[in-house]
mmCIF file of C-alpha atoms in Angstrom:
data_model
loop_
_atom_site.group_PDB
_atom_site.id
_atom_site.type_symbol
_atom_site.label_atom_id
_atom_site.label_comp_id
_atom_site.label_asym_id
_atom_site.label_seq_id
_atom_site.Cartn_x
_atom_site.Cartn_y
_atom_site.Cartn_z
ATOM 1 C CA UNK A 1 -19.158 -8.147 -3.584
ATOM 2 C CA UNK A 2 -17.009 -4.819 -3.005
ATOM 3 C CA UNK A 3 -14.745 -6.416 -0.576
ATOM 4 C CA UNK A 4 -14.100 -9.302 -4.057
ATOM 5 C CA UNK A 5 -13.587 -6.395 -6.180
ATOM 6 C CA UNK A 6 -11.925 -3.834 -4.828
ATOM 7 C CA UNK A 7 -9.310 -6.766 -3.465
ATOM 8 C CA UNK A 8 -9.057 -8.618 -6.948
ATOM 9 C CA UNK A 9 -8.035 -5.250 -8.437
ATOM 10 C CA UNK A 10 -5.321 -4.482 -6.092
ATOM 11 C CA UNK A 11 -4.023 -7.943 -6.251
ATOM 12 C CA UNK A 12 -4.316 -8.256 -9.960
ATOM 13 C CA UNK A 13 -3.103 -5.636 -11.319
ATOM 14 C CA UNK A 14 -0.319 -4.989 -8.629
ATOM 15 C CA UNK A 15 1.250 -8.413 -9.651
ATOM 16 C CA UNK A 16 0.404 -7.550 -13.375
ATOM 17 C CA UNK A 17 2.234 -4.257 -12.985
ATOM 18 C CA UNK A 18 5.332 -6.125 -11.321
ATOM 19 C CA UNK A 19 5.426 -8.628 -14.084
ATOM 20 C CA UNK A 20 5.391 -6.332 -16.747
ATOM 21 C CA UNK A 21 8.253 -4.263 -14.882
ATOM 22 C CA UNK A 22 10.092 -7.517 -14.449
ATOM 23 C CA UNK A 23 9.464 -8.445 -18.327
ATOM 24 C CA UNK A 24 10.294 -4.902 -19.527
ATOM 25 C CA UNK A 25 13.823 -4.923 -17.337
ATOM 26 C CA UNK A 26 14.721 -8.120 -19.009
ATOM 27 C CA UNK A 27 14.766 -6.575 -22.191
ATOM 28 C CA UNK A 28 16.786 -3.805 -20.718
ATOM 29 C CA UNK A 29 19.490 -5.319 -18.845
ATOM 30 C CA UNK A 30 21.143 -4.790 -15.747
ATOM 31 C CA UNK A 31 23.137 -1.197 -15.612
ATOM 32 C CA UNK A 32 26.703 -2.180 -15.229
ATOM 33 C CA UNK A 33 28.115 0.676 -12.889
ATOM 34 C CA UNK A 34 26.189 2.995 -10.288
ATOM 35 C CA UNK A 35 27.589 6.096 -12.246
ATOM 36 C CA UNK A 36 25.015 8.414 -13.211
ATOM 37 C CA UNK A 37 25.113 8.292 -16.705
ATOM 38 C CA UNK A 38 25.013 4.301 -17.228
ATOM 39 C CA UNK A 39 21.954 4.855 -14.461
ATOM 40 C CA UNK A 40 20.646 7.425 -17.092
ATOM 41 C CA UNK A 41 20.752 5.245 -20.038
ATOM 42 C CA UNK A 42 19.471 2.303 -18.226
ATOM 43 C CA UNK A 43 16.189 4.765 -17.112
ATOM 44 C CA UNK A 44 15.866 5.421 -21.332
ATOM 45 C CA UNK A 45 16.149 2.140 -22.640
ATOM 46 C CA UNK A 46 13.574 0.949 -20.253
ATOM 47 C CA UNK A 47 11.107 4.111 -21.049
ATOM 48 C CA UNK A 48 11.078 2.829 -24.456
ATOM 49 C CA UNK A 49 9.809 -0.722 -23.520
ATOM 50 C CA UNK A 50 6.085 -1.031 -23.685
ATOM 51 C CA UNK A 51 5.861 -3.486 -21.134
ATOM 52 C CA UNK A 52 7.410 -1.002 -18.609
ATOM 53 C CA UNK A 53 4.396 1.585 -19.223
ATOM 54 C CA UNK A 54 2.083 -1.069 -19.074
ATOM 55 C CA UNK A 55 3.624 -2.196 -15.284
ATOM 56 C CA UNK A 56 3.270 1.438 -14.209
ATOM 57 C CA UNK A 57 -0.258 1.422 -15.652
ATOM 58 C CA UNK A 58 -1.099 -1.126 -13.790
ATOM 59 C CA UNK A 59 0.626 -0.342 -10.454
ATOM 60 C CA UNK A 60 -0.816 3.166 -10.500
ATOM 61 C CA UNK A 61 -4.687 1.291 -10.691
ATOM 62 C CA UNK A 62 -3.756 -1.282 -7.953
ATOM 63 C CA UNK A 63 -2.208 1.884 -5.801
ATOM 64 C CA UNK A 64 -5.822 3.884 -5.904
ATOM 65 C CA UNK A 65 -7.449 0.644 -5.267
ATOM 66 C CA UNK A 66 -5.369 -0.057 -2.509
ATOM 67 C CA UNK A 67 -6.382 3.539 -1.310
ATOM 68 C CA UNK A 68 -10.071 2.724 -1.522
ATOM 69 C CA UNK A 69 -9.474 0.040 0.303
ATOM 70 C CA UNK A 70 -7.844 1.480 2.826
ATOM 71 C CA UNK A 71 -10.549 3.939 3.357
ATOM 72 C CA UNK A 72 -12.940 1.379 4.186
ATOM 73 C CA UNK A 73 -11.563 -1.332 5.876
ATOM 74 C CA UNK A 74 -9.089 -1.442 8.728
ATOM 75 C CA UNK A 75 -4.850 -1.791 8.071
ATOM 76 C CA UNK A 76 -4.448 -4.944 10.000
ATOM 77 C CA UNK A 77 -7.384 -6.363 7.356
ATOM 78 C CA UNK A 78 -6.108 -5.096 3.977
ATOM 79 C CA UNK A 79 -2.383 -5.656 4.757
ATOM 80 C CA UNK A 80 -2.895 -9.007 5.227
ATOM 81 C CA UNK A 81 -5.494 -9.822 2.364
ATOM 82 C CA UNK A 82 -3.183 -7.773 -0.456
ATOM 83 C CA UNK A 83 -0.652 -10.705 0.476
ATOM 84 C CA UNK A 84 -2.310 -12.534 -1.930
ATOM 85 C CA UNK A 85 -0.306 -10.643 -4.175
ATOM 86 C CA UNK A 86 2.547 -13.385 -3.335
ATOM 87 C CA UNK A 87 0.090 -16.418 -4.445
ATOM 88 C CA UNK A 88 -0.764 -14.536 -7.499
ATOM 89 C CA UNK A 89 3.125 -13.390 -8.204
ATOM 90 C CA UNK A 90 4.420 -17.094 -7.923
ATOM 91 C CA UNK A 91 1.837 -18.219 -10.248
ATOM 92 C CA UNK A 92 2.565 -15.258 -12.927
ATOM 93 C CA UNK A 93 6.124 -16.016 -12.901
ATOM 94 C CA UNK A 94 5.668 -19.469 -13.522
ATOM 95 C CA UNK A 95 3.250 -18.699 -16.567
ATOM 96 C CA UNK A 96 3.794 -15.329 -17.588
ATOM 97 C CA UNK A 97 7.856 -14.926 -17.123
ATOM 98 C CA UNK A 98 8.668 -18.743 -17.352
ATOM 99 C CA UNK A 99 10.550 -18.665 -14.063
ATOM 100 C CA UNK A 100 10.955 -21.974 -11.851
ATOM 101 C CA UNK A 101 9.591 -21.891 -9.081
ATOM 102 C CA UNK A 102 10.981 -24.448 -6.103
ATOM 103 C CA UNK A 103 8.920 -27.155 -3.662
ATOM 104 C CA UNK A 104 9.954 -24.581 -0.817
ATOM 105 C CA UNK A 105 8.821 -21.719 -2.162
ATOM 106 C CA UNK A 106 5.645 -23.221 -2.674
ATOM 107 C CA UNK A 107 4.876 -24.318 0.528
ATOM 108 C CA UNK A 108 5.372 -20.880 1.199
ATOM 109 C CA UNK A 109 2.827 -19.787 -1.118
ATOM 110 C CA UNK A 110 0.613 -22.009 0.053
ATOM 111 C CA UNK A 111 1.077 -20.879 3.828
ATOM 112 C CA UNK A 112 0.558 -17.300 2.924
ATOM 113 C CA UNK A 113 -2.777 -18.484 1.105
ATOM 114 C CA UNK A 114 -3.799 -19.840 4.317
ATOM 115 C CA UNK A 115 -2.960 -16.961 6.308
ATOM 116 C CA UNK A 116 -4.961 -14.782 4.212
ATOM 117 C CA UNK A 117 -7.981 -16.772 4.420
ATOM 118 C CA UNK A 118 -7.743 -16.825 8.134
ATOM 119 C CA UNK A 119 -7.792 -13.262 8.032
ATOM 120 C CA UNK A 120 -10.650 -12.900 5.863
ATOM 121 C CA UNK A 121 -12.775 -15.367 7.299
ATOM 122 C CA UNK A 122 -12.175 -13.436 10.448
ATOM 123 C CA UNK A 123 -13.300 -10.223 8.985
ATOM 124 C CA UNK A 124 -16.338 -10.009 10.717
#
């Protein structure tokens, strides 16, 4: 039951942190030169989106969980199992960002699904 929780946390609210980053820079825009001040302004216009402190929220929890994890279980088993976060991210963008996603990309999504429950059911 650990293992469900520890592993729906990082994959949760990893993908719900990159979402909310994603959202947040929408709102921002793109900077429109590398020069240090349009970089700057870019960095102050996203602190003052709410979504972008929620992402980092978020990110920060899945990154302890991900080093609880990691002090329990093997690499070459949590590597593989936080690749869920792909399944999870294709599925947020469809619903949360409105983003389309294509046939290929979700065979792809599907093949990483299946890779990761190789890997768990060979946990053992």
């Amino acid at each position: 039951m650990r293992d469900v929780i520890l592993f729906t946390l990082i994959v949760a609210a990893g993908t719900g942190g990159e979402l909310c980053v994603s959202r947040a820079m929408k709102v921002v825009g793109e900077a429109r030169s590398f020069h240090p001040i349009e970089i700057v302004k870019v960095i102050l216009r996203a602190l003052r989106v709410p979504w972008m402190w929620l992402g980092v929220g978020m990110m920060a929890i899945a990154f302890f969980a991900l080093l609880g994890a990691l002090s329990l279980y093997n690499v070459s088993f949590v590597v593989p199992v936080t690749a869920l976060s792909y399944v999870a991210g294709a599925f947020g963008g469809v619903t949360f960002l409105r983003e389309r996603v294509s046939a290929q990309r979700w065979l792809g999504v599907l093949l990483v699904a299946i890779g990761v429950t190789l890997v768990f059911l060979g946990k053992s």
